[in-house]
Short mmCIF file of C-alpha atoms and ligand atoms in Angstrom, two decimals:
data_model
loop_
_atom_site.label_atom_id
_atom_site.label_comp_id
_atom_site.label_asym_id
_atom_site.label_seq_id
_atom_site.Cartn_x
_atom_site.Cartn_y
_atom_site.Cartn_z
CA UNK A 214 -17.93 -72.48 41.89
CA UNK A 215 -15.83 -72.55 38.51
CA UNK A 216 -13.62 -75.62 37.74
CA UNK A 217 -10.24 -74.66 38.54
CA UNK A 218 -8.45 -72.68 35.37
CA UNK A 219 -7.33 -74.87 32.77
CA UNK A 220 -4.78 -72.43 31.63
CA UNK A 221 -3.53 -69.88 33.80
CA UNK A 222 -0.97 -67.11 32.83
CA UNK A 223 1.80 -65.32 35.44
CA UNK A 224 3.94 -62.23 35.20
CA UNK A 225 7.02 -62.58 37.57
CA UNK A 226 7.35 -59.12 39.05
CA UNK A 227 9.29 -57.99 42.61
CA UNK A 228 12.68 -60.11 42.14
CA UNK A 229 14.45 -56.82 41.80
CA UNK A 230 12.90 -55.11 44.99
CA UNK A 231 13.16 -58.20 46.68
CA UNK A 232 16.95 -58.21 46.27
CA UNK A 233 17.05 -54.76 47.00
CA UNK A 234 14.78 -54.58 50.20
CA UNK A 235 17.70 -57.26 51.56
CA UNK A 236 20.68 -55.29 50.41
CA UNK A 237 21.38 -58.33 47.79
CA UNK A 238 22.10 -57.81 44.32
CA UNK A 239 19.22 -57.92 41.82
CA UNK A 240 20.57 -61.13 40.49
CA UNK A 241 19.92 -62.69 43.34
CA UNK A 242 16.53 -61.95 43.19
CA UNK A 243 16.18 -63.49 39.94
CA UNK A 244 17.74 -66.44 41.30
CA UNK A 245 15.03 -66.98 43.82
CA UNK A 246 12.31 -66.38 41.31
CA UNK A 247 13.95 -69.09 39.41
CA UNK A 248 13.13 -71.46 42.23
CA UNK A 249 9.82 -69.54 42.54
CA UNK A 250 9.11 -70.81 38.70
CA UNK A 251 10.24 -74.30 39.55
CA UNK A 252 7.77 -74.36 43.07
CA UNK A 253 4.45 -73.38 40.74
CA UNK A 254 5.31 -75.46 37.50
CA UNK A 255 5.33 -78.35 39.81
CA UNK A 256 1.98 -77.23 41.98
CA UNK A 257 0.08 -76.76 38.62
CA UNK A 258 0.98 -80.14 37.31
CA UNK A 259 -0.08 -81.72 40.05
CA UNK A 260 -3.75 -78.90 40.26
CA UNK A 261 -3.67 -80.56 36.79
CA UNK A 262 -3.45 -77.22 34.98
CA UNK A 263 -3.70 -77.66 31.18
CA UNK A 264 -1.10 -74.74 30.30
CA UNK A 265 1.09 -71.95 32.30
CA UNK A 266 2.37 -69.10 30.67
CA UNK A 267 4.94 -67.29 32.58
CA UNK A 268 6.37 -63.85 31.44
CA UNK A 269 10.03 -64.49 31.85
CA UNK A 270 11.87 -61.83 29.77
CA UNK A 271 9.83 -59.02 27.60
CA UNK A 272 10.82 -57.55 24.90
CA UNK A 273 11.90 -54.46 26.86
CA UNK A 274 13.59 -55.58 29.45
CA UNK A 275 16.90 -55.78 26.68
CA UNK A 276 17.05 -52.68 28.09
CA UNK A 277 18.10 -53.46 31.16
CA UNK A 278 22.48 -53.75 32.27
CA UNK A 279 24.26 -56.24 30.21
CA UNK A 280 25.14 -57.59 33.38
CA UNK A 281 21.18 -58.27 34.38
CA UNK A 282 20.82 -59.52 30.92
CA UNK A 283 23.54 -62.30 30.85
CA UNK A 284 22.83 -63.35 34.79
CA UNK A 285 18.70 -63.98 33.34
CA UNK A 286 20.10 -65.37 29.77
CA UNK A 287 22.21 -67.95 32.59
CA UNK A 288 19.25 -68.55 34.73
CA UNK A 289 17.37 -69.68 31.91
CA UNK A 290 19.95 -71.52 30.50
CA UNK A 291 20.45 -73.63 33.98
CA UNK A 292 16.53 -73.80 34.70
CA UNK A 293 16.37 -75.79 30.92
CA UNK A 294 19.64 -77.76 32.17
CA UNK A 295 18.23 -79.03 35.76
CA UNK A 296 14.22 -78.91 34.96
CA UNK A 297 15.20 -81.55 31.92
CA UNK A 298 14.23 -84.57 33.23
CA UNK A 299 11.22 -83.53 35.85
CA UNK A 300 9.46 -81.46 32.58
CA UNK A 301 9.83 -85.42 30.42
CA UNK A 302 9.06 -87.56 33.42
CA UNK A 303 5.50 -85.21 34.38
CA UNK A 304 4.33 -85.54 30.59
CA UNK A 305 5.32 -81.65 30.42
CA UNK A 306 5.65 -79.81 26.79
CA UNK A 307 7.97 -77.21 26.83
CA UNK A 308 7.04 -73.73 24.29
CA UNK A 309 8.42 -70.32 23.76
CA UNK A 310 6.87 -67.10 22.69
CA UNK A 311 8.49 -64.09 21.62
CA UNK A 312 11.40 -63.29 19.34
CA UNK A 313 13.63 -65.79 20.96
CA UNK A 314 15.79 -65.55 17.91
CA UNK A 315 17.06 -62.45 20.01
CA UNK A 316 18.50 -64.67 22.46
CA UNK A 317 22.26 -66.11 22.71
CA UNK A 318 22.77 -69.34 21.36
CA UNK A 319 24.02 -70.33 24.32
CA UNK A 320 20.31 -70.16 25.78
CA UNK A 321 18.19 -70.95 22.44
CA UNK A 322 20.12 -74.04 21.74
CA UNK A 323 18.96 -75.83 24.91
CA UNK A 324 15.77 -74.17 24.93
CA UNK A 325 14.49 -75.33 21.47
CA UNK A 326 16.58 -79.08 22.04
CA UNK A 327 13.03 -79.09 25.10
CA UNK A 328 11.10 -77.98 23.38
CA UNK A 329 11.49 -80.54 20.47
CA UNK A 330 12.12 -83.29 23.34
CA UNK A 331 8.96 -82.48 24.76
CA UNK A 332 6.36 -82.24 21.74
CA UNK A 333 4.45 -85.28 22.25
CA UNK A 334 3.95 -84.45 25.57
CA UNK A 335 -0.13 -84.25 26.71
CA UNK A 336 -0.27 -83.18 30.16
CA UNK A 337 0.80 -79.93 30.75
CA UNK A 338 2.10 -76.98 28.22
CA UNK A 339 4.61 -75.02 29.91
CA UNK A 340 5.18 -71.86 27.83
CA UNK A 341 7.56 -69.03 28.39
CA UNK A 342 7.41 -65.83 27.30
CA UNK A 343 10.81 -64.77 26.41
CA UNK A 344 11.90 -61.80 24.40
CA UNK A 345 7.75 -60.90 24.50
CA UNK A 346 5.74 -58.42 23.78
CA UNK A 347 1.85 -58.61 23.14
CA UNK A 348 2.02 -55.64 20.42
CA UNK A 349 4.88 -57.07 18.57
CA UNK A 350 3.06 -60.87 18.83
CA UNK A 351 -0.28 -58.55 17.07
CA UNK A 352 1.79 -56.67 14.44
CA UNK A 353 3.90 -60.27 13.19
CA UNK A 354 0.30 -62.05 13.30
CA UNK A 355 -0.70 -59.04 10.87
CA UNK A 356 1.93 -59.08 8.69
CA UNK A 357 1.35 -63.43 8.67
CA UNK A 358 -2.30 -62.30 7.58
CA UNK A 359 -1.36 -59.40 4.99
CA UNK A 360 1.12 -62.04 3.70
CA UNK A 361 -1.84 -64.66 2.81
CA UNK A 362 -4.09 -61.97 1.44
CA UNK A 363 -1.54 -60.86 -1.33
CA UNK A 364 -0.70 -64.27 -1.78
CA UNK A 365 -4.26 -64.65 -2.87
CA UNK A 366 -4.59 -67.76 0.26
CA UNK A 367 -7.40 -65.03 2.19
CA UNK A 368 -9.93 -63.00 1.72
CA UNK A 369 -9.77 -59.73 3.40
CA UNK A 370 -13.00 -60.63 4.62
CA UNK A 371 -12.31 -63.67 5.68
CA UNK A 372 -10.23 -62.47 8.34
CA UNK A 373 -11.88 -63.26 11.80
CA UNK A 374 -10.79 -63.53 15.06
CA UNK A 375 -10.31 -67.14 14.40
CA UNK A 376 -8.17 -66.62 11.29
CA UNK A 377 -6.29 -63.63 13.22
CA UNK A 378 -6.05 -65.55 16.43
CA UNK A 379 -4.61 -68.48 14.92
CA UNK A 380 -2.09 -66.02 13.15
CA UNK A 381 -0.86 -65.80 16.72
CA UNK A 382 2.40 -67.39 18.00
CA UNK A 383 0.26 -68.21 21.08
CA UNK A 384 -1.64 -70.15 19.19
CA UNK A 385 -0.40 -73.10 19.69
CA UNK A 386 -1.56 -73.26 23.13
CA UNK A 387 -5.86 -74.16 22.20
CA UNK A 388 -7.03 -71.86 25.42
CA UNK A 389 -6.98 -68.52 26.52
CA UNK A 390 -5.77 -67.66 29.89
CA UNK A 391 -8.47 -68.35 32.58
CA UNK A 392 -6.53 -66.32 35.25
CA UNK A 393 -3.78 -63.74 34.65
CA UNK A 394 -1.83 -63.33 37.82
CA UNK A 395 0.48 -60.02 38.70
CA UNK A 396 2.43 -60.20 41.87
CA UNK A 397 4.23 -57.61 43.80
CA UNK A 398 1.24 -55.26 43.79
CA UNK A 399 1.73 -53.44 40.48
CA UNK A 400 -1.87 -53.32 38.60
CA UNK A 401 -0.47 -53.33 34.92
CA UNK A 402 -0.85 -55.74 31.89
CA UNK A 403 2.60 -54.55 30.77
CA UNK A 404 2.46 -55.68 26.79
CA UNK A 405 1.44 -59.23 28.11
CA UNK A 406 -1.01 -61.33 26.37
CA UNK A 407 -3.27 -58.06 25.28
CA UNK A 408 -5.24 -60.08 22.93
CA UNK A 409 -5.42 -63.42 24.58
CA UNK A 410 -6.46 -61.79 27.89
CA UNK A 411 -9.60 -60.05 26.66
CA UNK A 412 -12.10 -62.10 28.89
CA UNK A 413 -9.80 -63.00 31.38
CA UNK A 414 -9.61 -62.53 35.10
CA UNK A 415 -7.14 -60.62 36.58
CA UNK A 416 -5.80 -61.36 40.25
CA UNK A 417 -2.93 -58.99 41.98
CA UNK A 418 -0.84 -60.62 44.50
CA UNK A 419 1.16 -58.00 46.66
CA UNK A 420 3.80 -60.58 47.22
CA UNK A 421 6.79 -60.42 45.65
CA UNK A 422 7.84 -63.26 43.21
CA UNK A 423 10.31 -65.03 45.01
CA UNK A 424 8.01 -65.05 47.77
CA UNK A 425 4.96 -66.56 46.26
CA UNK A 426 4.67 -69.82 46.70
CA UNK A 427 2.00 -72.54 46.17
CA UNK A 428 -0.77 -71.59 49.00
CA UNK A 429 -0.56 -68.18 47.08
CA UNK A 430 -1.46 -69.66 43.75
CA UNK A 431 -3.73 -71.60 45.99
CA UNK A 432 -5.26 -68.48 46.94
CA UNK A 433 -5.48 -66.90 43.55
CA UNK A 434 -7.49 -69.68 42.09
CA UNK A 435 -10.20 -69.96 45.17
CA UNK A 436 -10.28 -65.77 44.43
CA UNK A 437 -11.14 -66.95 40.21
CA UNK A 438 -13.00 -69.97 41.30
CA UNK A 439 -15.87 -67.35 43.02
CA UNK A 440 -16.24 -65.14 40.22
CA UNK A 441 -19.06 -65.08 37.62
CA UNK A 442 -17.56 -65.17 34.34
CA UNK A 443 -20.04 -64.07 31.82
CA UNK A 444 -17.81 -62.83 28.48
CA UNK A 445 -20.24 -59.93 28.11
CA UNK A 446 -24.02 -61.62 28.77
CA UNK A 447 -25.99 -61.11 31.28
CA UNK A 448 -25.54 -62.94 34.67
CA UNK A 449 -25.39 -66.00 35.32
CA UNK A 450 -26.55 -66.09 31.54
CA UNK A 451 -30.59 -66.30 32.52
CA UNK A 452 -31.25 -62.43 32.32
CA UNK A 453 -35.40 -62.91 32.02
CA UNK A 454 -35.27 -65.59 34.94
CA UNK A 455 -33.83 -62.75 37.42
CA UNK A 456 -37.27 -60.67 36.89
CA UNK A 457 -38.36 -57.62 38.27
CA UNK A 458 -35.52 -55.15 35.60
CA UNK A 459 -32.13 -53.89 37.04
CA UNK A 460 -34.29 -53.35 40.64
CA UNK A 461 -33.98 -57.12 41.13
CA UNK A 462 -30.36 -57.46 40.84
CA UNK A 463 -28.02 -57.72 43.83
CA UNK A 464 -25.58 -54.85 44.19
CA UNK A 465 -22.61 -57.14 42.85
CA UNK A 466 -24.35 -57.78 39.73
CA UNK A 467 -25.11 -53.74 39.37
CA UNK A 468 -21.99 -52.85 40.06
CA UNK A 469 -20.85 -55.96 37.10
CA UNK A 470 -23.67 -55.32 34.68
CA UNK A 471 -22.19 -51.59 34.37
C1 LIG B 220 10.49 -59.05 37.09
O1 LIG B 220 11.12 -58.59 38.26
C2 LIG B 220 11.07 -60.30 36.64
C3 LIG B 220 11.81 -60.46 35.49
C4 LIG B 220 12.10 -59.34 34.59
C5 LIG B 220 12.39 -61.74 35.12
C6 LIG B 220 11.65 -62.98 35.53
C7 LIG B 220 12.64 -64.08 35.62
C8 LIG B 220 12.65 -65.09 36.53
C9 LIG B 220 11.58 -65.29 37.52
C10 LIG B 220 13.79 -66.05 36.64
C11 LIG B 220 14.15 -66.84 35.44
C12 LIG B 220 12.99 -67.45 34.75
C13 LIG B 220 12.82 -68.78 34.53
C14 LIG B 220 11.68 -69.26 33.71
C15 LIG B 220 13.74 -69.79 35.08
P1 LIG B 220 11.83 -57.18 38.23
O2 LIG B 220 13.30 -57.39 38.05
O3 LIG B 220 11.19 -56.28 37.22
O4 LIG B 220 11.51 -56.70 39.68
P2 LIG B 220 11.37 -55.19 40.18
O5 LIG B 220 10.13 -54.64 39.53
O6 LIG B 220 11.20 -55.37 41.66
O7 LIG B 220 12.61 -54.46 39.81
#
């Protein structure tokens, strides 16, 4: 078995549908993923999980009505507000992605006032994604990387994925996501984490996300702890030990060699 994920990654979907399903407004739904978020930030402290990155707003979803804008700008607000002193006293370091210089004041002010509060913090990185999108995160780290190579800092080819991943916002969390999950049954990466996710594992939840709860994320990490995870060798990493060419491989390694 794998050791449980060190950093595992979550995009909130279903709080409209599960407002909807109930004949409740779609606020309300986003109200009971907030408590949602607050259920799993405590279970993966206490998995000790190194870092959770939860999609909380994308950069598209400014599309949405002002009024579901402002009720999620309020939610985050009060989430920063009451989580305060549970994210200090569990060693907890609070980080944003995305252009959060999109949002209100009213929600940036308290967000970054964490976020410095919490720096020194070792035990957990809680990051949100807010005002995110994974091909706008590329195209800034591109233009940071353009920016040193007419400045005469880089080499064009000295760019690597090291240099360009470190270009990253997301950089400042030191692991990739072990395990992405999606709930509410939709298999999509929608703009999250494109280049951070390239060897990760995926898990789909049909829940919705005000209904998963802590035996779910339970359940996603036995599903990653099973899986072979091989970042493009062979299996198990011993191909010559296997023998006997592609005839002595199970059908589950076939079916993953291919
Ligand atoms: C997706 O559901 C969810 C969001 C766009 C927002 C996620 C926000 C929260 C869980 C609450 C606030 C966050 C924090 C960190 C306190 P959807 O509205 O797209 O659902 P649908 O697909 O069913 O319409």
């Amino acid at each position: 078995l794998l050791p449980n994920p060190k950093h595992i990654a979550i995009i909130m979907d279903g709080n409209g549908r599960w407002a909807e399903s109930r004949g409740l407004p779609r606020l309300e739904g986003h109200r009971r993923g907030a408590d949602a978020v607050r259920t799993i930030v405590r279970h993966c402290r206490k998995l000790g999980v190194s870092a959770l990155t939860l999609y909380a707003f994308s950069e598209q979803n400014w599309s949405r009505p002002h009024t579901e804008v402002f009720g999620l700008m309020k939610l985050l607000r009060r989430f920063v507000q009451t989580e305060w002193d549970e994210i200090m006293d569990n060693g907890i370091r609070l980080v944003t992605i995305g252009h959060t210089e999109r949002l209100p004041r009213f929600v940036r002010a308290p967000l970054d006032s964490l976020a410095r509060a919490s720096v020194a913090n070792q035990d957990m990185i809680l990051c949100l994604a807010l005002s995110y999108g994974a091909r706008e995160e590329i195209v800034d780290a591109a233009k940071r990387v353009a920016a040193d190579v007419l400045a005469g800092r880089l080499l064009p080819q000295q760019i690597d994925e090291q240099t360009f991943g470190s270009a990253l916002q997301s950089s400042v969390i030191p692991w990739e996501p072990d395990l992405l999950v999606r709930t509410s049954g939709e298999l999509r990466l929608s703009n999250f984490l494109l280049w951070q996710a390239a060897y990760t594992e995926l898990y789909f939840s049909e829940k919705l996300w005000p209904d998963f709860e802590a035996a779910d994320l339970d359940a996603a990490i036995e599903s990653y702890r099973r899986r072979d995870r091989r970042f493009g060798a062979v299996p198990g990493g011993h191909r010559e030990e296997l023998g006997g060419g592609a005839e002595a491989l199970t059908e589950r390694e076939r079916v993953q060699a291919c």
